[in-house]
């Protein structure tokens, strides 16, 4: 099954990035287990004085990685995925004679599903927020949750996405209506920690989400395979859906 996978440049890049995310998750998890207080101290320290007192710590490096990652989504290069670049005019190839009515139906259906996910996500994370406000969990727990979301982001892209399977029903990430919501969802727990590092991550992620939504509202035709030929399977250069498809085929064979 796995030998048939097409190793595109994007598949190789995503595989490498997944390895990096696993490494970051394991590093933070080990630090969380053996020295949770250090994470709490770094999260609570002032931006300038914290660096003076502690120097550049691995936690600062992780924060910088997160920030650079989001900035690249605001100013994407041509080397990023089609899922992200589909809002750009230069890769839009119009489907001749596509139906405006069908496009509007698609947009309405996708909006209902997308904002249902947003409501579900905010309600779910409100639980963690309440636990934090009542002192049951602390900032280190929320940071660990954020790093877990950071890892899950790529698991959703490459292997299994509950939002895709159960709510959005889109065929792949390239066609995903909420593809660039990932950072906002990832850094939602950071909203509850009153600190430069946490709030800078959350509000930068919010800017990324707002930018995506503005582009979606202005150019919905770029986000639908029925109006944008670039998003159709035969024109896809990413092929990052292969693991998901291979998994579905394997399950179908098991069922007979």
C-alpha positions as a LaTeX table, in Angstrom:
\begin{tabular}{lrrr}
\hline
Residue & $x$ (\AA) & $y$ (\AA) & $z$ (\AA) \\
\hline
Unk1 & 0.00 & 0.00 & 0.00 \\
Unk2 & 2.68 & 2.50 & 1.05 \\
Unk3 & 4.96 & 1.77 & $-1.92$ \\
Unk4 & 2.42 & 3.33 & $-4.24$ \\
Unk5 & 2.65 & 6.73 & $-2.56$ \\
Unk6 & 3.85 & 9.54 & $-4.83$ \\
Unk7 & 6.71 & 11.39 & $-3.14$ \\
Unk8 & 6.04 & 14.94 & $-4.31$ \\
Unk9 & 8.10 & 17.86 & $-3.03$ \\
Unk10 & 5.20 & 18.81 & $-0.77$ \\
Unk11 & 4.87 & 15.28 & 0.64 \\
Unk12 & 8.60 & 15.29 & 1.46 \\
Unk13 & 8.35 & 18.76 & 3.00 \\
Unk14 & 5.32 & 17.84 & 5.11 \\
Unk15 & 6.98 & 14.61 & 6.24 \\
Unk16 & 10.04 & 16.55 & 7.39 \\
Unk17 & 7.91 & 19.16 & 9.15 \\
Unk18 & 5.95 & 16.41 & 10.87 \\
Unk19 & 9.23 & 15.02 & 12.19 \\
Unk20 & 10.15 & 18.49 & 13.51 \\
Unk21 & 6.76 & 18.88 & 15.19 \\
Unk22 & 7.07 & 15.49 & 16.84 \\
Unk23 & 10.53 & 16.49 & 18.10 \\
Unk24 & 9.21 & 19.79 & 19.51 \\
Unk25 & 6.28 & 18.03 & 21.15 \\
Unk26 & 8.55 & 15.44 & 22.78 \\
Unk27 & 10.98 & 18.12 & 23.97 \\
Unk28 & 8.25 & 20.20 & 25.58 \\
Unk29 & 6.57 & 17.10 & 27.02 \\
Unk30 & 9.81 & 15.96 & 28.67 \\
Unk31 & 10.39 & 19.48 & 30.01 \\
Unk32 & 6.79 & 19.55 & 31.23 \\
Unk33 & 7.33 & 16.31 & 33.13 \\
Unk34 & 10.74 & 17.05 & 34.68 \\
Unk35 & 10.62 & 20.85 & 35.14 \\
Unk36 & 7.10 & 22.17 & 34.82 \\
Unk37 & 7.96 & 25.17 & 37.01 \\
Unk38 & 10.45 & 26.44 & 34.41 \\
Unk39 & 7.68 & 26.60 & 31.78 \\
Unk40 & 5.48 & 28.50 & 34.23 \\
Unk41 & 8.29 & 30.95 & 35.03 \\
Unk42 & 9.00 & 31.66 & 31.35 \\
Unk43 & 5.31 & 32.10 & 30.57 \\
Unk44 & 4.94 & 34.59 & 33.43 \\
Unk45 & 8.06 & 36.67 & 32.86 \\
Unk46 & 8.23 & 40.06 & 31.19 \\
Unk47 & 9.33 & 40.11 & 27.56 \\
Unk48 & 12.53 & 42.18 & 27.85 \\
Unk49 & 13.52 & 41.42 & 31.44 \\
Unk50 & 12.81 & 37.74 & 30.95 \\
Unk51 & 15.43 & 37.50 & 28.23 \\
Unk52 & 17.90 & 39.51 & 30.33 \\
Unk53 & 17.41 & 37.31 & 33.38 \\
Unk54 & 17.18 & 33.92 & 31.67 \\
Unk55 & 18.96 & 34.46 & 28.38 \\
Unk56 & 17.66 & 32.89 & 25.18 \\
Unk57 & 15.99 & 29.65 & 26.26 \\
Unk58 & 14.60 & 26.82 & 24.08 \\
Unk59 & 11.15 & 28.16 & 24.97 \\
Unk60 & 12.03 & 31.48 & 23.31 \\
Unk61 & 13.16 & 29.58 & 20.23 \\
Unk62 & 9.85 & 27.68 & 20.10 \\
Unk63 & 7.96 & 30.97 & 20.43 \\
Unk64 & 9.99 & 32.40 & 17.53 \\
Unk65 & 9.30 & 29.29 & 15.41 \\
Unk66 & 5.58 & 29.74 & 16.04 \\
Unk67 & 5.68 & 33.44 & 15.09 \\
Unk68 & 7.71 & 32.90 & 11.90 \\
Unk69 & 5.38 & 30.08 & 10.92 \\
Unk70 & 2.36 & 32.41 & 11.09 \\
Unk71 & 4.09 & 35.30 & 9.34 \\
Unk72 & 4.89 & 33.01 & 6.39 \\
Unk73 & 1.14 & 32.38 & 6.07 \\
Unk74 & 0.49 & 36.12 & 5.82 \\
Unk75 & 3.25 & 36.52 & 3.22 \\
Unk76 & 3.41 & 33.06 & 1.61 \\
Unk77 & 6.08 & 32.02 & $-0.85$ \\
Unk78 & 5.35 & 29.94 & $-3.94$ \\
Unk79 & 6.86 & 26.91 & $-2.19$ \\
Unk80 & 3.95 & 26.57 & 0.25 \\
Unk81 & 1.03 & 24.21 & $-0.29$ \\
Unk82 & $-1.78$ & 24.69 & $-2.78$ \\
Unk83 & $-4.16$ & 24.50 & 0.18 \\
Unk84 & $-2.74$ & 27.79 & 1.43 \\
Unk85 & $-1.99$ & 29.44 & $-1.92$ \\
Unk86 & $-5.44$ & 28.89 & $-3.40$ \\
Unk87 & $-6.49$ & 32.38 & $-2.30$ \\
Unk88 & $-3.84$ & 33.88 & $-4.59$ \\
Unk89 & $-4.83$ & 35.25 & $-7.99$ \\
Unk90 & $-1.72$ & 33.91 & $-9.73$ \\
Unk91 & $-2.68$ & 30.25 & $-9.27$ \\
Unk92 & $-6.39$ & 30.71 & $-9.98$ \\
Unk93 & $-7.51$ & 29.05 & $-13.22$ \\
Unk94 & $-11.18$ & 29.64 & $-13.89$ \\
Unk95 & $-13.47$ & 26.78 & $-14.84$ \\
Unk96 & $-15.15$ & 27.98 & $-18.04$ \\
Unk97 & $-18.87$ & 28.64 & $-17.59$ \\
Unk98 & $-19.05$ & 27.67 & $-13.92$ \\
Unk99 & $-22.39$ & 28.33 & $-12.23$ \\
Unk100 & $-22.52$ & 31.39 & $-9.98$ \\
Unk101 & $-25.60$ & 29.91 & $-8.30$ \\
Unk102 & $-23.75$ & 26.68 & $-7.48$ \\
Unk103 & $-20.84$ & 28.71 & $-6.17$ \\
Unk104 & $-23.13$ & 30.65 & $-3.82$ \\
Unk105 & $-24.73$ & 27.41 & $-2.61$ \\
Unk106 & $-21.27$ & 26.00 & $-1.96$ \\
Unk107 & $-20.23$ & 29.12 & $-0.04$ \\
Unk108 & $-23.36$ & 29.08 & 2.13 \\
Unk109 & $-23.04$ & 25.39 & 2.95 \\
Unk110 & $-19.36$ & 25.71 & 3.76 \\
Unk111 & $-19.95$ & 28.78 & 5.93 \\
Unk112 & $-22.55$ & 26.99 & 8.04 \\
Unk113 & $-20.21$ & 24.04 & 8.54 \\
Unk114 & $-17.18$ & 26.24 & 9.22 \\
Unk115 & $-18.83$ & 28.40 & 11.85 \\
Unk116 & $-20.32$ & 25.31 & 13.46 \\
Unk117 & $-16.76$ & 24.09 & 13.90 \\
Unk118 & $-15.72$ & 27.47 & 15.32 \\
Unk119 & $-18.53$ & 27.35 & 17.88 \\
Unk120 & $-17.65$ & 23.78 & 18.79 \\
Unk121 & $-13.96$ & 24.63 & 19.12 \\
Unk122 & $-14.54$ & 27.69 & 21.30 \\
Unk123 & $-16.93$ & 25.80 & 23.58 \\
Unk124 & $-14.46$ & 22.92 & 23.92 \\
Unk125 & $-11.57$ & 25.23 & 24.78 \\
Unk126 & $-13.72$ & 27.28 & 27.12 \\
Unk127 & $-13.59$ & 24.22 & 29.38 \\
Unk128 & $-9.80$ & 24.55 & 29.62 \\
Unk129 & $-10.19$ & 28.28 & 30.18 \\
Unk130 & $-12.56$ & 27.72 & 33.09 \\
Unk131 & $-10.24$ & 25.11 & 34.61 \\
Unk132 & $-7.39$ & 27.63 & 34.35 \\
Unk133 & $-9.39$ & 30.48 & 35.88 \\
Unk134 & $-10.42$ & 28.27 & 38.80 \\
Unk135 & $-6.80$ & 27.26 & 39.37 \\
Unk136 & $-7.30$ & 23.58 & 38.53 \\
Unk137 & $-4.73$ & 23.77 & 35.74 \\
Unk138 & $-1.98$ & 26.33 & 35.14 \\
Unk139 & $-0.18$ & 28.08 & 32.30 \\
Unk140 & 2.21 & 25.19 & 31.75 \\
Unk141 & $-0.75$ & 22.87 & 31.20 \\
Unk142 & $-2.21$ & 25.27 & 28.63 \\
Unk143 & 1.15 & 25.54 & 26.87 \\
Unk144 & 1.44 & 21.76 & 26.75 \\
Unk145 & $-2.06$ & 21.64 & 25.27 \\
Unk146 & $-1.01$ & 24.18 & 22.65 \\
Unk147 & 2.02 & 22.11 & 21.64 \\
Unk148 & $-0.26$ & 19.06 & 21.43 \\
Unk149 & $-2.56$ & 21.02 & 19.08 \\
Unk150 & 0.58 & 22.01 & 17.15 \\
Unk151 & 1.33 & 18.34 & 16.51 \\
Unk152 & $-2.30$ & 17.44 & 15.80 \\
Unk153 & $-2.42$ & 20.10 & 13.08 \\
Unk154 & $-0.16$ & 17.99 & 10.85 \\
Unk155 & $-1.80$ & 14.74 & 11.90 \\
Unk156 & $-5.05$ & 16.24 & 10.59 \\
Unk157 & $-3.39$ & 17.24 & 7.32 \\
Unk158 & $-1.61$ & 13.96 & 6.64 \\
Unk159 & $-3.50$ & 11.15 & 8.37 \\
Unk160 & $-6.90$ & 11.89 & 9.85 \\
Unk161 & $-8.95$ & 15.05 & 10.33 \\
Unk162 & $-12.17$ & 14.81 & 12.38 \\
Unk163 & $-13.37$ & 18.15 & 11.04 \\
Unk164 & $-12.97$ & 16.95 & 7.46 \\
Unk165 & $-14.53$ & 13.54 & 8.06 \\
Unk166 & $-17.47$ & 14.45 & 10.25 \\
Unk167 & $-18.41$ & 18.07 & 9.47 \\
Unk168 & $-16.81$ & 19.77 & 6.45 \\
Unk169 & $-16.91$ & 16.67 & 4.18 \\
Unk170 & $-14.33$ & 18.25 & 1.85 \\
Unk171 & $-12.33$ & 15.75 & $-0.16$ \\
Unk172 & $-8.88$ & 17.03 & 0.83 \\
Unk173 & $-6.92$ & 19.83 & 2.50 \\
Unk174 & $-6.40$ & 21.59 & $-0.82$ \\
Unk175 & $-10.18$ & 22.08 & $-0.94$ \\
Unk176 & $-10.55$ & 22.85 & 2.78 \\
Unk177 & $-12.61$ & 25.92 & 3.64 \\
Unk178 & $-10.92$ & 26.33 & 7.04 \\
Unk179 & $-7.37$ & 25.32 & 6.11 \\
Unk180 & $-5.79$ & 28.50 & 7.51 \\
Unk181 & $-7.73$ & 28.36 & 10.77 \\
Unk182 & $-5.07$ & 26.00 & 12.09 \\
Unk183 & $-3.00$ & 28.61 & 13.90 \\
Unk184 & $-6.01$ & 30.20 & 15.57 \\
Unk185 & $-7.16$ & 26.79 & 16.79 \\
Unk186 & $-3.63$ & 25.89 & 17.83 \\
Unk187 & $-3.12$ & 28.98 & 19.97 \\
Unk188 & $-6.61$ & 29.30 & 21.44 \\
Unk189 & $-5.36$ & 28.13 & 24.88 \\
Unk190 & $-2.86$ & 31.01 & 24.90 \\
Unk191 & $-5.68$ & 33.54 & 25.16 \\
Unk192 & $-6.17$ & 32.70 & 28.82 \\
Unk193 & $-2.57$ & 33.49 & 29.84 \\
Unk194 & $-1.93$ & 37.23 & 30.34 \\
Unk195 & 1.59 & 37.43 & 28.95 \\
Unk196 & 3.39 & 38.93 & 25.96 \\
Unk197 & 4.43 & 35.54 & 24.60 \\
Unk198 & 1.00 & 33.93 & 24.87 \\
Unk199 & $-1.02$ & 36.90 & 23.65 \\
Unk200 & 1.38 & 37.65 & 20.78 \\
Unk201 & 0.82 & 34.09 & 19.54 \\
Unk202 & $-2.95$ & 34.20 & 19.92 \\
Unk203 & $-3.52$ & 37.60 & 18.34 \\
Unk204 & $-1.11$ & 36.95 & 15.46 \\
Unk205 & $-3.06$ & 33.74 & 14.82 \\
Unk206 & $-6.27$ & 35.80 & 14.90 \\
Unk207 & $-4.83$ & 38.12 & 12.24 \\
Unk208 & $-4.00$ & 35.08 & 10.07 \\
Unk209 & $-7.60$ & 33.86 & 10.42 \\
Unk210 & $-9.09$ & 37.29 & 9.63 \\
Unk211 & $-6.86$ & 37.61 & 6.56 \\
Unk212 & $-8.06$ & 34.20 & 5.34 \\
Unk213 & $-11.70$ & 35.11 & 5.89 \\
Unk214 & $-11.35$ & 38.41 & 4.04 \\
Unk215 & $-9.86$ & 36.61 & 1.05 \\
Unk216 & $-12.61$ & 33.98 & 1.18 \\
Unk217 & $-15.33$ & 36.66 & 1.28 \\
Unk218 & $-13.79$ & 38.64 & $-1.60$ \\
Unk219 & $-12.81$ & 35.74 & $-3.88$ \\
Unk220 & $-14.95$ & 32.67 & $-3.08$ \\
Unk221 & $-14.44$ & 31.36 & $-6.63$ \\
Unk222 & $-10.80$ & 30.65 & $-5.77$ \\
Unk223 & $-11.81$ & 28.26 & $-2.99$ \\
Unk224 & $-14.12$ & 25.91 & $-4.93$ \\
Unk225 & $-12.96$ & 23.19 & $-7.32$ \\
Unk226 & $-16.10$ & 23.83 & $-9.38$ \\
Unk227 & $-14.81$ & 27.29 & $-10.28$ \\
Unk228 & $-11.04$ & 26.88 & $-9.84$ \\
Unk229 & $-9.35$ & 24.23 & $-11.98$ \\
Unk230 & $-6.23$ & 24.35 & $-9.81$ \\
Unk231 & $-8.11$ & 22.65 & $-6.97$ \\
Unk232 & $-9.19$ & 19.68 & $-9.06$ \\
Unk233 & $-7.43$ & 16.37 & $-8.38$ \\
Unk234 & $-5.97$ & 16.07 & $-11.87$ \\
Unk235 & $-4.13$ & 19.38 & $-11.40$ \\
Unk236 & $-2.99$ & 18.80 & $-7.81$ \\
Unk237 & 0.77 & 18.93 & $-7.27$ \\
Unk238 & 0.76 & 18.41 & $-3.49$ \\
Unk239 & $-0.73$ & 14.90 & $-3.18$ \\
Unk240 & $-0.70$ & 15.22 & 0.63 \\
Unk241 & $-3.98$ & 13.31 & 0.81 \\
Unk242 & $-2.28$ & 9.99 & $-0.01$ \\
Unk243 & $-2.00$ & 8.67 & 3.55 \\
Unk244 & $-5.67$ & 9.38 & 4.17 \\
Unk245 & $-6.70$ & 7.68 & 0.93 \\
Unk246 & $-4.44$ & 4.72 & 1.63 \\
Unk247 & $-6.00$ & 4.37 & 5.06 \\
Unk248 & $-9.53$ & 4.45 & 3.65 \\
Unk249 & $-8.64$ & 1.82 & 1.04 \\
Unk250 & $-7.14$ & $-0.41$ & 3.73 \\
Unk251 & $-10.28$ & $-0.14$ & 5.85 \\
Unk252 & $-12.49$ & $-0.96$ & 2.88 \\
Unk253 & $-10.41$ & $-4.09$ & 2.16 \\
Unk254 & $-10.67$ & $-5.17$ & 5.79 \\
Unk255 & $-14.46$ & $-4.87$ & 5.63 \\
Unk256 & $-14.43$ & $-7.03$ & 2.52 \\
\hline
\end{tabular}
